Tab-separated table of C-alpha atoms in Angstrom:
chain	number	residue	atom	x	y	z
A	1	MET	CA	60.948	-67.314	-153.820
A	2	SER	CA	58.396	-64.765	-153.691
A	3	SER	CA	55.489	-64.272	-151.245
A	4	THR	CA	52.147	-62.532	-151.666
A	5	SER	CA	50.808	-60.282	-148.784
A	6	ALA	CA	47.045	-60.292	-147.771
A	7	PRO	CA	45.257	-57.056	-148.466
A	8	HIS	CA	45.043	-54.556	-145.388
A	9	ARG	CA	41.497	-53.857	-144.066
A	10	ALA	CA	40.695	-50.793	-141.825
A	11	PRO	CA	38.560	-51.390	-138.634
A	12	HIS	CA	34.779	-50.979	-139.123
A	13	ARG	CA	33.457	-47.706	-137.634
A	14	ALA	CA	29.971	-46.084	-137.662
A	15	PRO	CA	29.866	-42.878	-139.501
A	16	ARG	CA	30.094	-39.763	-137.297
A	17	SER	CA	26.987	-38.286	-138.825
A	18	ARG	CA	24.911	-41.186	-137.623
A	19	THR	CA	26.155	-40.736	-134.064
A	20	ARG	CA	25.292	-37.142	-134.151
A	21	ARG	CA	21.856	-37.967	-135.427
A	22	LEU	CA	21.267	-40.364	-132.566
A	23	VAL	CA	22.441	-37.833	-130.020
A	24	GLY	CA	20.256	-35.185	-131.554
A	25	VAL	CA	17.233	-37.425	-131.536
A	26	GLY	CA	17.822	-38.278	-127.874
A	27	ALA	CA	18.271	-34.671	-126.848
A	28	ALA	CA	15.188	-33.622	-128.728
A	29	GLY	CA	13.203	-36.381	-127.111
A	30	LEU	CA	14.397	-35.373	-123.678
A	31	ALA	CA	13.618	-31.746	-124.382
A	32	ALA	CA	10.179	-32.721	-125.568
A	33	LEU	CA	9.615	-34.728	-122.423
A	34	LEU	CA	10.817	-31.853	-120.271
A	35	ALA	CA	8.650	-29.416	-122.184
A	36	LEU	CA	5.693	-31.694	-121.806
A	37	ALA	CA	6.378	-32.071	-118.099
A	38	TYR	CA	6.717	-28.297	-117.732
A	39	ALA	CA	3.505	-27.764	-119.662
A	40	VAL	CA	1.682	-30.253	-117.478
A	41	LEU	CA	3.118	-28.761	-114.288
A	42	CYS	CA	2.114	-25.276	-115.416
A	43	ALA	CA	-1.388	-26.531	-116.092
A	44	ILE	CA	-1.872	-28.328	-112.776
A	45	ALA	CA	0.180	-26.168	-110.420
A	46	PRO	CA	-1.987	-24.488	-107.764
A	47	LEU	CA	-2.006	-20.755	-108.111
A	48	PRO	CA	-0.388	-18.772	-105.308
A	49	GLU	CA	-2.792	-17.171	-102.851
A	50	PRO	CA	-3.558	-13.548	-103.569
A	51	VAL	CA	-1.614	-11.230	-101.299
A	52	VAL	CA	-4.172	-9.383	-99.176
A	53	ARG	CA	-3.221	-6.191	-97.372
A	54	LEU	CA	-5.050	-3.493	-95.485
A	55	ASP	CA	-4.910	-0.023	-97.018
A	56	GLU	CA	-5.944	1.534	-93.684
A	57	PRO	CA	-4.504	1.013	-90.184
A	58	ALA	CA	-5.799	-2.197	-88.630
A	59	THR	CA	-7.261	-0.282	-85.680
A	60	ALA	CA	-9.137	3.003	-85.866
A	61	ARG	CA	-10.669	4.933	-82.976
A	62	PHE	CA	-13.611	7.310	-83.007
A	63	SER	CA	-14.709	9.857	-80.411
A	64	ALA	CA	-17.189	12.681	-80.046
A	65	ASP	CA	-15.978	16.263	-79.846
A	66	ALA	CA	-16.160	17.631	-76.306
A	67	ALA	CA	-15.514	21.245	-77.264
A	68	GLY	CA	-19.182	22.265	-77.077
A	69	VAL	CA	-19.573	20.869	-73.580
A	70	GLN	CA	-16.424	22.594	-72.365
A	71	ARG	CA	-17.541	25.905	-73.898
A	72	ALA	CA	-20.845	25.689	-72.031
A	73	VAL	CA	-19.006	25.089	-68.760
A	74	ASP	CA	-16.475	27.846	-69.411
A	75	ALA	CA	-19.310	30.297	-70.108
A	76	GLU	CA	-20.356	30.052	-66.429
A	77	GLN	CA	-18.740	32.549	-64.055
A	78	HIS	CA	-18.979	30.400	-60.930
A	79	PRO	CA	-17.772	26.832	-60.193
A	80	THR	CA	-19.475	24.432	-62.597
A	81	ALA	CA	-19.137	20.816	-63.700
A	82	VAL	CA	-20.984	18.461	-66.045
A	83	GLY	CA	-20.775	14.828	-67.084
A	84	TRP	CA	-22.759	11.629	-67.424
A	85	LEU	CA	-23.561	8.982	-64.844
A	86	HIS	CA	-22.140	6.001	-66.753
A	87	ASP	CA	-18.721	7.551	-67.434
A	88	ASP	CA	-15.874	8.932	-65.319
A	89	ALA	CA	-15.235	12.027	-67.442
A	90	VAL	CA	-15.895	15.449	-65.899
A	91	TRP	CA	-15.835	18.869	-67.557
A	92	THR	CA	-15.296	21.753	-65.148
A	93	ASN	CA	-14.186	25.369	-65.100
A	94	SER	CA	-12.573	25.359	-61.660
A	95	GLU	CA	-10.705	22.942	-59.427
A	96	ARG	CA	-11.066	25.277	-56.449
A	97	ALA	CA	-12.992	23.932	-53.463
A	98	ALA	CA	-16.115	25.976	-52.689
A	99	PRO	CA	-18.642	25.795	-49.831
A	100	ILE	CA	-21.195	23.083	-50.589
A	101	ALA	CA	-23.737	23.716	-47.791
A	102	SER	CA	-26.436	21.001	-47.650
A	103	ILE	CA	-24.877	18.972	-50.459
A	104	SER	CA	-22.886	17.727	-47.447
A	105	LYS	CA	-25.901	15.565	-46.631
A	106	LEU	CA	-25.118	13.338	-49.627
A	107	VAL	CA	-21.777	12.563	-47.992
A	108	THR	CA	-23.518	11.900	-44.677
A	109	ALA	CA	-25.990	9.509	-46.271
A	110	LEU	CA	-23.312	7.564	-48.152
A	111	VAL	CA	-20.912	7.347	-45.196
A	112	VAL	CA	-23.604	6.085	-42.816
A	113	LEU	CA	-24.969	3.628	-45.386
A	114	ASP	CA	-21.430	2.386	-45.950
A	115	ALA	CA	-21.242	1.512	-42.249
A	116	GLN	CA	-24.857	0.375	-41.858
A	117	PRO	CA	-26.426	-0.551	-45.228
A	118	VAL	CA	-30.167	-0.169	-45.762
A	119	GLU	CA	-31.771	-1.865	-48.743
A	120	ALA	CA	-33.772	0.308	-51.118
A	121	GLY	CA	-37.433	0.327	-50.113
A	122	SER	CA	-36.779	-1.003	-46.616
A	123	ASP	CA	-37.004	0.952	-43.340
A	124	GLY	CA	-33.675	-0.025	-41.859
A	125	PRO	CA	-32.834	0.275	-38.149
A	126	THR	CA	-34.990	2.343	-35.794
A	127	HIS	CA	-33.616	5.290	-33.821
A	128	ILE	CA	-35.292	6.599	-30.648
A	129	TRP	CA	-35.355	10.404	-30.707
A	130	THR	CA	-33.230	11.650	-27.803
A	131	ALA	CA	-33.013	14.845	-25.770
A	132	GLU	CA	-29.733	15.575	-27.564
A	133	ASP	CA	-31.535	15.301	-30.900
A	134	ALA	CA	-34.220	17.708	-29.665
A	135	ALA	CA	-31.583	20.177	-28.435
A	136	ARG	CA	-29.887	20.182	-31.854
A	137	GLN	CA	-33.275	20.853	-33.458
A	138	ALA	CA	-33.615	24.020	-31.409
A	139	GLU	CA	-30.085	25.125	-32.343
A	140	TYR	CA	-30.688	24.616	-36.062
A	141	LEU	CA	-33.952	26.534	-35.942
A	142	ALA	CA	-32.229	29.385	-34.126
A	143	GLU	CA	-29.630	29.515	-36.927
A	144	ASP	CA	-32.328	29.576	-39.624
A	145	GLY	CA	-31.657	25.943	-40.447
A	146	VAL	CA	-34.267	23.426	-41.599
A	147	ALA	CA	-35.678	21.242	-38.810
A	148	PHE	CA	-38.886	19.309	-38.067
A	149	PRO	CA	-39.361	19.048	-34.288
A	150	ILE	CA	-40.739	15.762	-32.993
A	151	PRO	CA	-41.189	14.558	-29.384
A	152	VAL	CA	-38.355	12.894	-27.503
A	153	GLY	CA	-38.904	9.131	-27.524
A	154	THR	CA	-40.329	9.053	-31.066
A	155	GLU	CA	-39.268	6.034	-33.087
A	156	VAL	CA	-37.686	7.080	-36.373
A	157	THR	CA	-36.482	4.661	-39.042
A	158	ALA	CA	-33.286	5.101	-41.021
A	159	ARG	CA	-35.388	5.534	-44.157
A	160	GLN	CA	-37.376	8.365	-42.579
A	161	MET	CA	-34.202	10.125	-41.483
A	162	LEU	CA	-32.798	9.803	-44.990
A	163	GLN	CA	-36.023	11.103	-46.540
A	164	LEU	CA	-36.062	14.181	-44.339
A	165	ALA	CA	-32.337	14.825	-44.748
A	166	LEU	CA	-32.341	14.502	-48.543
A	167	ALA	CA	-35.731	15.815	-49.706
A	168	PRO	CA	-36.508	18.929	-47.607
A	169	SER	CA	-32.858	19.018	-46.413
A	170	ALA	CA	-33.610	18.720	-42.703
A	171	ASN	CA	-30.481	19.365	-40.650
A	172	ASP	CA	-31.788	17.763	-37.470
A	173	PHE	CA	-32.482	14.408	-39.119
A	174	ALA	CA	-29.179	14.411	-41.020
A	175	ALA	CA	-27.279	14.941	-37.770
A	176	ALA	CA	-29.353	12.382	-35.883
A	177	TYR	CA	-28.736	9.830	-38.623
A	178	ALA	CA	-24.954	10.346	-38.450
A	179	TYR	CA	-24.699	10.375	-34.671
A	180	SER	CA	-27.026	7.387	-34.232
A	181	VAL	CA	-24.329	5.290	-35.923
A	182	PHE	CA	-21.043	7.078	-35.091
A	183	GLY	CA	-21.872	8.685	-31.732
A	184	ASP	CA	-20.384	12.145	-32.269
A	185	ASP	CA	-18.531	14.363	-34.719
A	186	ALA	CA	-15.182	12.704	-34.039
A	187	GLY	CA	-16.490	9.262	-34.935
A	188	PHE	CA	-18.410	10.581	-37.898
A	189	LEU	CA	-15.500	12.585	-39.336
A	190	ALA	CA	-13.107	9.651	-38.953
A	191	ALA	CA	-15.529	7.572	-41.042
A	192	VAL	CA	-15.808	10.409	-43.569
A	193	ARG	CA	-12.044	10.559	-44.036
A	194	ASP	CA	-11.836	6.799	-44.579
A	195	TRP	CA	-14.730	6.823	-47.058
A	196	GLN	CA	-13.403	9.933	-48.826
A	197	GLN	CA	-10.046	8.278	-49.463
A	198	ARG	CA	-11.732	5.210	-50.945
A	199	ALA	CA	-14.057	7.380	-53.030
A	200	GLY	CA	-11.203	9.491	-54.407
A	201	LEU	CA	-12.735	12.872	-53.506
A	202	ALA	CA	-9.495	14.718	-52.802
A	203	SER	CA	-10.963	18.227	-52.474
A	204	LEU	CA	-13.765	17.274	-50.073
A	205	GLU	CA	-13.541	18.798	-46.597
A	206	LEU	CA	-16.274	18.084	-44.056
A	207	HIS	CA	-16.520	19.359	-40.484
A	208	GLU	CA	-20.030	18.173	-39.560
A	209	PRO	CA	-22.869	16.225	-41.220
A	210	THR	CA	-25.396	18.907	-42.226
A	211	GLY	CA	-23.638	21.649	-44.214
A	212	MET	CA	-24.414	24.334	-41.659
A	213	ASP	CA	-20.654	24.745	-41.164
A	214	GLU	CA	-19.425	27.023	-43.964
A	215	ARG	CA	-16.098	25.160	-44.018
A	216	ASN	CA	-17.748	22.115	-45.605
A	217	ALA	CA	-16.369	22.377	-49.145
A	218	ALA	CA	-15.439	20.565	-52.349
A	219	SER	CA	-14.654	21.355	-55.961
A	220	ALA	CA	-17.471	21.301	-58.509
A	221	ALA	CA	-15.833	18.269	-60.147
A	222	ASP	CA	-15.783	16.337	-56.864
A	223	VAL	CA	-19.400	17.298	-56.196
A	224	LEU	CA	-20.258	15.761	-59.574
A	225	ARG	CA	-18.369	12.614	-58.610
A	226	LEU	CA	-20.260	12.642	-55.320
A	227	ALA	CA	-23.545	12.849	-57.247
A	228	ARG	CA	-22.483	9.793	-59.279
A	229	LEU	CA	-21.828	7.851	-56.099
A	230	ALA	CA	-25.186	8.915	-54.693
A	231	LEU	CA	-27.076	7.749	-57.782
A	232	GLU	CA	-25.176	4.467	-57.846
A	233	ASN	CA	-26.461	3.772	-54.328
A	234	GLU	CA	-29.967	2.382	-54.814
A	235	THR	CA	-31.229	3.588	-51.446
A	236	VAL	CA	-30.079	7.161	-51.954
A	237	ALA	CA	-31.092	7.215	-55.617
A	238	GLU	CA	-34.614	6.120	-54.752
A	239	ILE	CA	-35.070	8.974	-52.263
A	240	VAL	CA	-33.429	11.862	-54.132
A	241	ALA	CA	-35.593	11.118	-57.185
A	242	LEU	CA	-38.771	11.849	-55.219
A	243	PRO	CA	-40.352	15.297	-55.744
A	244	ARG	CA	-42.051	14.962	-52.323
A	245	VAL	CA	-42.368	12.562	-49.394
A	246	ASP	CA	-45.141	11.867	-46.876
A	247	LEU	CA	-44.151	11.602	-43.226
A	248	PRO	CA	-45.937	11.001	-39.891
A	249	TRP	CA	-45.813	12.946	-36.607
A	250	GLY	CA	-47.913	15.735	-38.079
A	251	ILE	CA	-45.228	16.640	-40.617
A	252	GLY	CA	-47.305	15.517	-43.598
A	253	THR	CA	-46.130	16.025	-47.170
A	254	VAL	CA	-42.804	17.776	-47.655
A	255	GLU	CA	-41.457	18.942	-51.001
A	256	SER	CA	-37.997	18.318	-52.356
A	257	THR	CA	-35.829	21.417	-52.504
A	258	ASN	CA	-34.677	20.476	-56.030
A	259	PRO	CA	-35.996	23.326	-58.245
A	260	LEU	CA	-35.891	21.173	-61.389
A	261	HIS	CA	-38.827	19.008	-60.321
A	262	GLY	CA	-41.799	20.046	-62.418
A	263	VAL	CA	-39.609	22.228	-64.641
A	264	LEU	CA	-37.588	19.651	-66.570
A	265	ASP	CA	-38.531	16.149	-67.691
A	266	GLY	CA	-36.659	13.123	-66.417
A	267	VAL	CA	-35.288	14.635	-63.194
A	268	VAL	CA	-33.772	11.961	-60.923
A	269	GLY	CA	-32.237	14.099	-58.137
A	270	VAL	CA	-29.832	14.878	-56.541
A	271	LYS	CA	-29.302	17.684	-53.913
A	272	THR	CA	-29.444	21.406	-53.261
A	273	GLY	CA	-27.446	23.527	-50.835
A	274	ARG	CA	-27.661	27.131	-49.653
A	275	THR	CA	-25.998	29.284	-47.051
A	276	ASN	CA	-24.894	32.912	-47.008
A	277	ALA	CA	-21.289	31.928	-47.734
A	278	ALA	CA	-22.043	29.128	-50.192
A	279	GLY	CA	-24.703	30.920	-52.202
A	280	TYR	CA	-27.136	28.730	-54.162
A	281	ASN	CA	-25.820	25.271	-55.072
A	282	LEU	CA	-27.355	22.411	-57.010
A	283	ALA	CA	-26.139	18.986	-58.044
A	284	ALA	CA	-28.744	17.724	-60.504
A	285	ALA	CA	-29.386	14.684	-62.680
A	286	ARG	CA	-31.874	13.815	-65.384
A	287	THR	CA	-32.449	10.981	-67.824
A	288	SER	CA	-32.156	11.867	-71.491
A	289	ASP	CA	-32.501	10.243	-74.901
A	290	ALA	CA	-29.142	10.490	-76.643
A	291	LEU	CA	-30.081	9.608	-80.233
A	292	GLY	CA	-31.584	6.324	-79.099
A	293	ARG	CA	-29.429	5.718	-76.029
A	294	GLU	CA	-30.893	6.397	-72.604
A	295	VAL	CA	-28.323	8.201	-70.490
A	296	VAL	CA	-28.281	10.172	-67.253
A	297	GLN	CA	-26.913	13.706	-67.462
A	298	LEU	CA	-25.249	15.388	-64.479
A	299	SER	CA	-24.662	19.052	-63.742
A	300	VAL	CA	-23.247	20.904	-60.747
A	301	VAL	CA	-23.544	24.634	-60.122
A	302	LEU	CA	-22.013	26.237	-57.021
A	303	GLY	CA	-22.071	29.751	-55.623
A	304	ARG	CA	-24.932	31.177	-57.669
A	305	ASP	CA	-26.407	34.469	-56.554
A	306	SER	CA	-30.033	33.380	-56.403
A	307	ASP	CA	-32.394	30.470	-56.846
A	308	GLU	CA	-33.214	31.813	-60.310
A	309	ASP	CA	-29.540	31.938	-61.288
A	310	ARG	CA	-29.075	28.386	-60.034
A	311	LEU	CA	-32.024	27.181	-62.099
A	312	ARG	CA	-30.995	29.090	-65.222
A	313	SER	CA	-27.425	27.774	-65.118
A	314	SER	CA	-28.629	24.215	-64.651
A	315	LEU	CA	-31.042	24.450	-67.584
A	316	ASP	CA	-28.326	25.934	-69.821
A	317	LEU	CA	-25.956	23.108	-68.942
A	318	PHE	CA	-28.541	20.412	-69.619
A	319	SER	CA	-29.221	22.013	-73.003
A	320	ALA	CA	-25.518	21.755	-73.809
A	321	LEU	CA	-25.510	18.105	-72.750
A	322	ASN	CA	-28.547	17.468	-74.961
A	323	ALA	CA	-26.604	18.743	-77.958
A	324	ALA	CA	-23.479	16.710	-77.231
A	325	PRO	CA	-24.284	13.185	-78.570
A	326	ARG	CA	-23.000	12.376	-82.048
A	327	ARG	CA	-23.875	9.507	-84.372
A	328	LEU	CA	-20.616	8.627	-86.114
A	329	ALA	CA	-20.138	6.311	-89.080
A	330	ILE	CA	-17.636	3.703	-87.935
A	331	VAL	CA	-17.550	2.089	-91.373
A	332	GLU	CA	-19.545	2.872	-94.511
A	333	PRO	CA	-21.163	0.080	-96.564
A	334	GLY	CA	-18.766	-0.762	-99.376
A	335	GLU	CA	-15.923	1.257	-97.845
A	336	ARG	CA	-12.578	0.128	-99.261
A	337	LEU	CA	-10.216	-1.023	-96.559
A	338	GLY	CA	-7.716	-3.168	-98.423
A	339	THR	CA	-6.479	-4.763	-101.647
A	340	ALA	CA	-5.928	-8.354	-102.774
A	341	THR	CA	-3.206	-8.716	-105.398
A	342	THR	CA	-3.368	-11.906	-107.474
A	343	ALA	CA	-0.370	-13.789	-108.850
A	344	ASP	CA	-0.670	-12.028	-112.226
A	345	GLY	CA	-0.770	-8.578	-110.580
A	346	ALA	CA	-4.509	-7.922	-110.758
A	347	GLU	CA	-5.734	-5.800	-107.827
A	348	ILE	CA	-9.063	-6.714	-106.217
A	349	PRO	CA	-10.596	-4.159	-103.812
A	350	ILE	CA	-11.411	-5.374	-100.297
A	351	LEU	CA	-14.659	-3.807	-99.119
A	352	ALA	CA	-16.798	-3.690	-95.988
A	353	ASP	CA	-19.812	-5.951	-96.492
A	354	GLY	CA	-22.085	-3.634	-94.526
A	355	GLY	CA	-21.990	-0.469	-92.487
A	356	ALA	CA	-21.990	0.433	-88.810
A	357	ASP	CA	-22.469	3.590	-86.793
A	358	ALA	CA	-22.375	4.412	-83.097
A	359	VAL	CA	-23.809	7.097	-80.843
A	360	LEU	CA	-20.985	8.581	-78.800
A	361	LEU	CA	-20.944	11.131	-76.013
A	362	PRO	CA	-17.925	13.273	-75.191
A	363	GLY	CA	-15.442	11.168	-73.273
A	364	GLU	CA	-16.486	7.937	-75.013
A	365	GLU	CA	-14.618	6.007	-77.683
A	366	ALA	CA	-15.552	3.397	-80.260
A	367	THR	CA	-12.939	1.165	-81.882
A	368	ARG	CA	-12.909	-0.795	-85.097
A	369	THR	CA	-10.297	-3.479	-85.678
A	370	ALA	CA	-9.802	-5.109	-89.080
A	371	SER	CA	-8.244	-8.563	-89.319
A	372	LEU	CA	-7.413	-10.725	-92.337
A	373	ARG	CA	-8.080	-14.438	-92.685
A	374	SER	CA	-5.193	-16.677	-93.708
A	375	GLY	CA	-5.672	-19.609	-96.082
A	376	GLY	CA	-7.566	-18.009	-98.962
A	377	PHE	CA	-11.066	-16.765	-99.547
A	378	SER	CA	-14.267	-18.238	-98.209
A	379	GLU	CA	-17.947	-17.661	-98.608
A	380	ALA	CA	-18.960	-14.682	-96.470
A	381	GLY	CA	-19.715	-15.878	-92.983
A	382	GLU	CA	-18.736	-19.507	-93.761
A	383	PRO	CA	-15.648	-21.514	-92.747
A	384	ASP	CA	-12.586	-21.155	-94.970
A	385	ALA	CA	-13.172	-22.949	-98.257
A	386	GLY	CA	-9.484	-23.067	-99.129
A	387	LEU	CA	-9.814	-21.132	-102.389
A	388	THR	CA	-6.718	-19.378	-103.654
A	389	GLY	CA	-6.133	-17.624	-106.938
A	390	ALA	CA	-8.653	-19.623	-108.979
A	391	ASP	CA	-11.782	-18.037	-110.418
A	392	ALA	CA	-13.960	-16.685	-107.627
A	393	ALA	CA	-16.969	-14.427	-107.736
A	394	ALA	CA	-16.974	-11.117	-105.907
A	395	GLY	CA	-18.119	-11.214	-102.305
A	396	ARG	CA	-15.651	-13.766	-100.986
A	397	SER	CA	-14.709	-13.138	-97.356
A	398	VAL	CA	-11.071	-12.391	-96.593
A	399	GLY	CA	-11.466	-11.127	-93.026
A	400	ALA	CA	-13.671	-9.115	-90.729
A	401	ILE	CA	-14.015	-5.814	-88.910
A	402	ARG	CA	-14.887	-5.952	-85.211
A	403	PHE	CA	-16.441	-2.967	-83.478
A	404	THR	CA	-16.424	-2.207	-79.779
A	405	GLY	CA	-17.819	0.765	-77.960
A	406	PRO	CA	-20.645	2.037	-75.769
A	407	GLY	CA	-23.878	0.567	-77.114
A	408	ASP	CA	-22.533	-1.681	-79.864
A	409	PRO	CA	-22.293	-0.043	-83.296
A	410	ARG	CA	-25.190	-1.056	-85.514
A	411	ASP	CA	-25.827	-1.212	-89.223
A	412	PRO	CA	-28.327	1.621	-89.870
A	413	ALA	CA	-30.158	-0.668	-92.299
A	414	GLU	CA	-30.868	-3.085	-89.441
A	415	ARG	CA	-32.546	-0.420	-87.325
A	416	GLU	CA	-36.294	-0.533	-87.969
A	417	ASP	CA	-36.817	2.379	-85.620
A	418	PRO	CA	-34.155	5.136	-85.809
A	419	ALA	CA	-34.612	5.653	-82.056
A	420	GLU	CA	-34.006	1.978	-81.274
A	421	PRO	CA	-31.226	1.758	-78.656
A	422	ASP	CA	-28.026	-0.028	-79.537
A	423	ALA	CA	-27.503	-3.638	-78.495
A	424	PRO	CA	-25.007	-4.305	-75.701
A	425	ALA	CA	-22.815	-6.777	-77.639
A	426	ASP	CA	-19.912	-6.327	-80.031
A	427	ARG	CA	-20.560	-6.549	-83.761
A	428	THR	CA	-18.573	-7.728	-86.774
A	429	VAL	CA	-18.794	-6.983	-90.499
A	430	ASP	CA	-17.176	-9.174	-93.155
A	431	LEU	CA	-14.392	-7.894	-95.378
A	432	VAL	CA	-15.089	-9.191	-98.875
A	433	THR	CA	-13.666	-9.032	-102.371
A	434	GLY	CA	-15.238	-6.245	-104.360
A	435	ALA	CA	-14.647	-7.792	-107.799
A	436	ASP	CA	-14.362	-11.207	-109.415
A	437	VAL	CA	-11.045	-13.022	-109.105
A	438	VAL	CA	-10.121	-14.232	-112.621
A	439	ALA	CA	-7.493	-16.940	-112.810
A	440	PRO	CA	-4.518	-16.186	-115.083
A	441	SER	CA	-4.552	-17.738	-118.537
A	442	TYR	CA	-2.610	-20.841	-119.467
A	443	GLY	CA	-0.318	-18.665	-121.522
A	444	TRP	CA	0.491	-16.598	-118.419
A	445	ARG	CA	1.234	-19.792	-116.512
A	446	LEU	CA	3.708	-20.885	-119.213
A	447	THR	CA	5.497	-17.545	-119.310
A	448	HIS	CA	5.619	-16.712	-115.577
A	449	PRO	CA	7.198	-19.690	-113.808
A	450	ARG	CA	8.741	-17.476	-111.115
A	451	GLU	CA	5.338	-16.155	-110.048
A	452	LEU	CA	3.550	-19.463	-110.594
A	453	PHE	CA	5.976	-21.575	-108.604
A	454	THR	CA	6.803	-18.707	-106.193
A	455	TRP	CA	10.534	-18.933	-106.893
A	456	SER	CA	12.466	-16.308	-105.053
């Protein structure tokens, strides 16, 4: 018996080439999708903000050269000092204390007014002229001092005593003014020492209120500081500025001893002094136009040989002070202060959108401080618009420069009158882009993913 076997059939399988084709099609599709997604992301991705940096230090300081002022002081052979009323700086050629003679009366006036203030223009308390006052008058006259005898029992106001002490330099009225408040030298000198410590006049030495004692002394620098204090006191400043005063009791009109009155414009005081030991002294002040700023100049000359020498030295020193102011450019219009670097490496200059200058005197300083704005560019002077690396016209603000100093720096273009004084407030100037910001091309976006997506 024979049997017939069924034919053998192999399992059905897809051809390998078809599988590969399917895999290839899938991979290509995925790649195309990824490429499309990448292309879309490159097209819509926000550009990184330009990196903005300052090419100069953020803060810069400016000052006027004081060498000319110091040379003028050093050219004087005797104790000398100069400065300005509004500032603490002093230029001097000697720290040695020298006899100050009747400049002592400025100390007397300030010490008494410190204890018993008198408003400017008012009479103040009344003093009855005593026999002791009259006796001192006779002593001062015998010593060739300045005195204006009046009868015992005469009523004299504080203002009148100050006028006679400070204008014609009357010793009798200076002493009477001090003793009417403090009683005697001991009380007066105790008050002087207390006031002197508060005023910071370390070299000052006073033994009585008039300057007749040759031991009354101070350095030229401290005399200048004393003159500042005198002019800062409205009552004293009002009196020492007068070229003459009119008084009763038959005294009439008396002239100030200040030799600058009628010789120099703008004189506002302050006090002379002269004895055999002291020589000819003068602390003087005058108003001056410093390139549009009104300032008060101060000079002190001690120990001069004559009234003419005292006057000549003072005039020379004021001439040096006249030449001292400087108008300095704090920033020039269009001055480059920084750089903005865009994502594609383009460099955009950062410029000052305006200029500013300042008038400085020796001892003064002006400061400019540049600061950058975060968060992109904005229209100059407007709130941040949030722009980044997209197309932007030149002139977009990226920060500002702030200026501080005496008499705020001004843009020269804003000054209708070159002599116009500076305003008392701070000023700012925008920092702006100095060229157009051009956004990178689409091709750059596709080929620079690291820069576009800020991958590290």
